[in-house]
Amino acid sequence: SRWSELDEALLANQKLLGNNISVMIADKDSLLFKKDMGDFNSKTLVPIASSSKWLTAALVMVLVDEGKLSLDESVVTYVPEFEKYFKNYITLRHCLSHMTGISDEGGFLKRFFQRKKFNSLEEEVNSFAAKEIRANPGTDFWYGNIGLNIAGRVVEVVTKRRFDLVIKQRLFNPLAMRRTSFTTMDGSVINPSGGAQSTAEDYMKFLQMLLNKGKVGDKQ
């Protein structure tokens, strides 16, 4: 009964929020509030940066549910390169929780240009194996891109398909997220930790599925 107050607050702060905004509020079953402002609406396709990580984690958990992966299995099982550098104890759970212990120093621009030199997710993840260990796996939280990209590569190995194709088939298609994709237009390396494009409308379908404990309607 008080959506008008939110409406007024958004209008008063439109410039502060960046002018172009889509706001959607939903519960498990229905959309409660929606407001599009400026040159932006709920169907506008944009890069979603680290919101990509939730999508990747959900795909990994689909495979865990199916018994194809275990969170406490060492990633070296799927990426043998890690054994060369004595990183046998890093698990999928460490990857999803930003606790691999692998050094992830450098700002955004440095990491961006580092990624440009790789031709595949496999190459990038193999390069992580050679990085220094900053802390013992599981002992220290360090937010970054390394863990989720390792997890994305593990998905590729298990399914024998490219990450962007697997997530489209197993997550986006069932959720009718028709405009969401990890596929790059410029041929650059797929980035499970931050490379998705989506819309507010599509992403809300994903969030409502989580609120419903993995269900959409009657389908798990």
GROMACS .gro file of C-alpha atoms in nm:
model
  220
    1SER     CA    1   0.000   0.000   0.000
    2ARG     CA    2   0.304   0.229   0.014
    3TRP     CA    3   0.452   0.187  -0.333
    4SER     CA    4   0.384   0.556  -0.400
    5GLU     CA    5   0.654   0.643  -0.144
    6LEU     CA    6   0.907   0.431  -0.331
    7ASP     CA    7   0.794   0.592  -0.656
    8GLU     CA    8   0.858   0.938  -0.514
    9ALA     CA    9   1.197   0.836  -0.369
   10LEU     CA   10   1.310   0.700  -0.707
   11LEU     CA   11   1.208   1.017  -0.886
   12ALA     CA   12   1.382   1.233  -0.626
   13ASN     CA   13   1.704   1.029  -0.659
   14GLN     CA   14   1.698   0.946  -1.029
   15LYS     CA   15   2.008   1.149  -1.111
   16LEU     CA   16   2.198   1.009  -0.813
   17LEU     CA   17   2.110   0.653  -0.922
   18GLY     CA   18   2.243   0.713  -1.273
   19ASN     CA   19   1.929   0.835  -1.455
   20ASN     CA   20   1.865   0.513  -1.649
   21ILE     CA   21   1.702   0.267  -1.411
   22SER     CA   22   1.475  -0.033  -1.403
   23VAL     CA   23   1.340  -0.129  -1.061
   24MET     CA   24   1.155  -0.458  -1.008
   25ILE     CA   25   1.041  -0.604  -0.678
   26ALA     CA   26   0.890  -0.952  -0.664
   27ASP     CA   27   0.802  -1.231  -0.427
   28LYS     CA   28   0.794  -1.601  -0.510
   29ASP     CA   29   0.485  -1.583  -0.727
   30SER     CA   30   0.429  -1.233  -0.859
   31LEU     CA   31   0.576  -0.898  -0.951
   32LEU     CA   32   0.487  -0.641  -0.685
   33PHE     CA   33   0.646  -0.326  -0.823
   34LYS     CA   34   0.803  -0.215  -1.148
   35LYS     CA   35   0.932   0.121  -1.263
   36ASP     CA   36   1.145   0.208  -1.568
   37MET     CA   37   1.319   0.544  -1.584
   38GLY     CA   38   1.530   0.726  -1.842
   39ASP     CA   39   1.662   0.536  -2.143
   40PHE     CA   40   1.631   0.201  -1.973
   41ASN     CA   41   1.362  -0.060  -1.917
   42SER     CA   42   1.322  -0.414  -1.789
   43LYS     CA   43   1.404  -0.556  -2.134
   44THR     CA   44   1.725  -0.355  -2.185
   45LEU     CA   45   2.020  -0.588  -2.239
   46VAL     CA   46   2.329  -0.496  -2.037
   47PRO     CA   47   2.647  -0.656  -1.898
   48ILE     CA   48   2.567  -0.771  -1.544
   49ALA     CA   49   2.926  -0.805  -1.417
   50SER     CA   50   2.952  -1.000  -1.091
   51SER     CA   51   2.582  -1.088  -1.089
   52SER     CA   52   2.709  -1.349  -1.337
   53LYS     CA   53   2.861  -1.538  -1.044
   54TRP     CA   54   2.517  -1.641  -0.912
   55LEU     CA   55   2.429  -1.791  -1.249
   56THR     CA   56   2.754  -1.989  -1.264
   57ALA     CA   57   2.711  -2.113  -0.906
   58ALA     CA   58   2.354  -2.225  -0.984
   59LEU     CA   59   2.475  -2.424  -1.286
   60VAL     CA   60   2.741  -2.596  -1.074
   61MET     CA   61   2.475  -2.686  -0.818
   62VAL     CA   62   2.254  -2.838  -1.090
   63LEU     CA   63   2.542  -3.077  -1.166
   64VAL     CA   64   2.594  -3.140  -0.795
   65ASP     CA   65   2.224  -3.228  -0.760
   66GLU     CA   66   2.263  -3.475  -1.046
   67GLY     CA   67   2.564  -3.641  -0.881
   68LYS     CA   68   2.802  -3.535  -1.160
   69LEU     CA   69   3.006  -3.315  -0.927
   70SER     CA   70   3.084  -3.301  -0.556
   71LEU     CA   71   3.158  -2.972  -0.379
   72ASP     CA   72   3.435  -3.132  -0.176
   73GLU     CA   73   3.609  -3.293  -0.471
   74SER     CA   74   3.948  -3.152  -0.563
   75VAL     CA   75   3.949  -2.948  -0.884
   76VAL     CA   76   4.270  -3.127  -0.984
   77THR     CA   77   4.043  -3.419  -1.081
   78TYR     CA   78   3.920  -3.205  -1.372
   79VAL     CA   79   4.211  -2.964  -1.423
   80PRO     CA   80   4.535  -3.171  -1.392
   81GLU     CA   81   4.749  -2.856  -1.430
   82PHE     CA   82   4.688  -2.780  -1.061
   83GLU     CA   83   4.883  -3.092  -0.959
   84LYS     CA   84   5.199  -2.958  -1.125
   85TYR     CA   85   5.196  -2.667  -0.882
   86PHE     CA   86   5.098  -2.863  -0.568
   87LYS     CA   87   4.746  -2.719  -0.552
   88ASN     CA   88   4.577  -3.056  -0.496
   89TYR     CA   89   4.371  -2.940  -0.199
   90ILE     CA   90   4.158  -2.674  -0.370
   91THR     CA   91   3.799  -2.795  -0.392
   92LEU     CA   92   3.495  -2.682  -0.583
   93ARG     CA   93   3.354  -2.552  -0.254
   94HIS     CA   94   3.661  -2.330  -0.213
   95CYS     CA   95   3.606  -2.199  -0.567
   96LEU     CA   96   3.241  -2.105  -0.510
   97SER     CA   97   3.314  -1.937  -0.176
   98HIS     CA   98   3.620  -1.726  -0.282
   99MET     CA   99   3.851  -1.930  -0.059
  100THR     CA  100   4.096  -2.089  -0.305
  101GLY     CA  101   4.386  -1.898  -0.149
  102ILE     CA  102   4.525  -1.822  -0.496
  103SER     CA  103   4.676  -1.476  -0.529
  104ASP     CA  104   4.448  -1.242  -0.723
  105GLU     CA  105   4.629  -0.912  -0.704
  106GLY     CA  106   4.596  -0.627  -0.951
  107GLY     CA  107   4.326  -0.379  -1.042
  108PHE     CA  108   4.046  -0.417  -1.294
  109LEU     CA  109   4.249  -0.291  -1.591
  110LYS     CA  110   4.541  -0.520  -1.517
  111ARG     CA  111   4.312  -0.823  -1.496
  112PHE     CA  112   4.129  -0.714  -1.811
  113PHE     CA  113   4.448  -0.706  -2.018
  114GLN     CA  114   4.570  -1.032  -1.867
  115ARG     CA  115   4.251  -1.203  -1.989
  116LYS     CA  116   4.301  -1.066  -2.341
  117LYS     CA  117   4.604  -1.290  -2.395
  118PHE     CA  118   4.408  -1.616  -2.350
  119ASN     CA  119   4.231  -1.801  -2.630
  120SER     CA  120   4.007  -2.015  -2.410
  121LEU     CA  121   3.877  -2.059  -2.056
  122GLU     CA  122   4.098  -2.368  -2.036
  123GLU     CA  123   4.411  -2.157  -2.099
  124GLU     CA  124   4.307  -1.897  -1.842
  125VAL     CA  125   4.232  -2.151  -1.569
  126ASN     CA  126   4.558  -2.338  -1.635
  127SER     CA  127   4.738  -2.008  -1.577
  128PHE     CA  128   4.576  -1.983  -1.231
  129ALA     CA  129   4.751  -2.306  -1.135
  130ALA     CA  130   5.089  -2.134  -1.169
  131LYS     CA  131   4.992  -1.837  -0.949
  132GLU     CA  132   5.125  -1.801  -0.596
  133ILE     CA  133   4.919  -1.922  -0.301
  134ARG     CA  134   4.831  -1.627  -0.078
  135ALA     CA  135   4.664  -1.835   0.196
  136ASN     CA  136   4.581  -2.199   0.264
  137PRO     CA  137   4.260  -2.301   0.082
  138GLY     CA  138   3.953  -2.263   0.301
  139THR     CA  139   4.119  -2.032   0.555
  140ASP     CA  140   4.076  -1.688   0.404
  141PHE     CA  141   3.803  -1.512   0.201
  142TRP     CA  142   3.925  -1.307  -0.097
  143TYR     CA  143   3.661  -1.182  -0.338
  144GLY     CA  144   3.758  -1.213  -0.703
  145ASN     CA  145   3.714  -1.394  -1.033
  146ILE     CA  146   3.950  -1.689  -0.997
  147GLY     CA  147   3.726  -1.935  -0.810
  148LEU     CA  148   3.418  -1.898  -1.029
  149ASN     CA  149   3.622  -1.925  -1.349
  150ILE     CA  150   3.781  -2.246  -1.222
  151ALA     CA  151   3.431  -2.374  -1.147
  152GLY     CA  152   3.323  -2.277  -1.499
  153ARG     CA  153   3.609  -2.474  -1.648
  154VAL     CA  154   3.520  -2.777  -1.435
  155VAL     CA  155   3.169  -2.757  -1.584
  156GLU     CA  156   3.322  -2.767  -1.933
  157VAL     CA  157   3.529  -3.075  -1.852
  158VAL     CA  158   3.238  -3.266  -1.694
  159THR     CA  159   2.988  -3.185  -1.970
  160LYS     CA  160   3.242  -3.189  -2.256
  161ARG     CA  161   3.085  -2.870  -2.389
  162ARG     CA  162   3.169  -2.500  -2.385
  163PHE     CA  163   3.048  -2.322  -2.072
  164ASP     CA  164   2.823  -2.069  -2.246
  165LEU     CA  165   2.639  -2.346  -2.433
  166VAL     CA  166   2.589  -2.561  -2.123
  167ILE     CA  167   2.445  -2.280  -1.911
  168LYS     CA  168   2.209  -2.182  -2.191
  169GLN     CA  169   2.078  -2.537  -2.220
  170ARG     CA  170   2.060  -2.623  -1.849
  171LEU     CA  171   1.960  -2.289  -1.690
  172PHE     CA  172   1.856  -2.015  -1.931
  173ASN     CA  173   1.629  -2.218  -2.159
  174PRO     CA  174   1.432  -2.387  -1.876
  175LEU     CA  175   1.383  -2.045  -1.710
  176ALA     CA  176   1.284  -1.877  -2.039
  177MET     CA  177   1.574  -1.632  -1.992
  178ARG     CA  178   1.582  -1.578  -2.366
  179ARG     CA  179   1.804  -1.270  -2.369
  180THR     CA  180   2.065  -1.389  -2.119
  181SER     CA  181   2.400  -1.520  -2.244
  182PHE     CA  182   2.768  -1.565  -2.164
  183THR     CA  183   2.861  -1.589  -2.534
  184THR     CA  184   3.096  -1.311  -2.643
  185MET     CA  185   3.044  -1.124  -2.967
  186ASP     CA  186   3.410  -1.032  -3.015
  187GLY     CA  187   3.554  -1.381  -2.977
  188SER     CA  188   3.706  -1.303  -2.638
  189VAL     CA  189   3.733  -1.567  -2.367
  190ILE     CA  190   3.409  -1.664  -2.191
  191ASN     CA  191   3.405  -1.530  -1.837
  192PRO     CA  192   3.188  -1.730  -1.589
  193SER     CA  193   3.262  -1.486  -1.307
  194GLY     CA  194   3.159  -1.164  -1.479
  195GLY     CA  195   3.080  -1.204  -1.847
  196ALA     CA  196   2.701  -1.247  -1.868
  197GLN     CA  197   2.460  -1.012  -2.037
  198SER     CA  198   2.101  -1.005  -1.919
  199THR     CA  199   1.791  -0.794  -1.860
  200ALA     CA  200   1.612  -0.705  -1.538
  201GLU     CA  201   1.316  -0.914  -1.654
  202ASP     CA  202   1.531  -1.221  -1.724
  203TYR     CA  203   1.729  -1.192  -1.403
  204MET     CA  204   1.410  -1.164  -1.199
  205LYS     CA  205   1.302  -1.505  -1.336
  206PHE     CA  206   1.627  -1.648  -1.199
  207LEU     CA  207   1.582  -1.479  -0.860
  208GLN     CA  208   1.223  -1.599  -0.826
  209MET     CA  209   1.340  -1.954  -0.902
  210LEU     CA  210   1.583  -1.923  -0.608
  211LEU     CA  211   1.305  -1.792  -0.382
  212ASN     CA  212   1.101  -2.098  -0.481
  213LYS     CA  213   1.389  -2.331  -0.381
  214GLY     CA  214   1.473  -2.418  -0.738
  215LYS     CA  215   1.122  -2.450  -0.875
  216VAL     CA  216   0.940  -2.274  -1.158
  217GLY     CA  217   0.574  -2.363  -1.132
  218ASP     CA  218   0.569  -2.739  -1.078
  219LYS     CA  219   0.907  -2.800  -1.238
  220GLN     CA  220   1.221  -2.843  -1.027
   0.00000   0.00000   0.00000
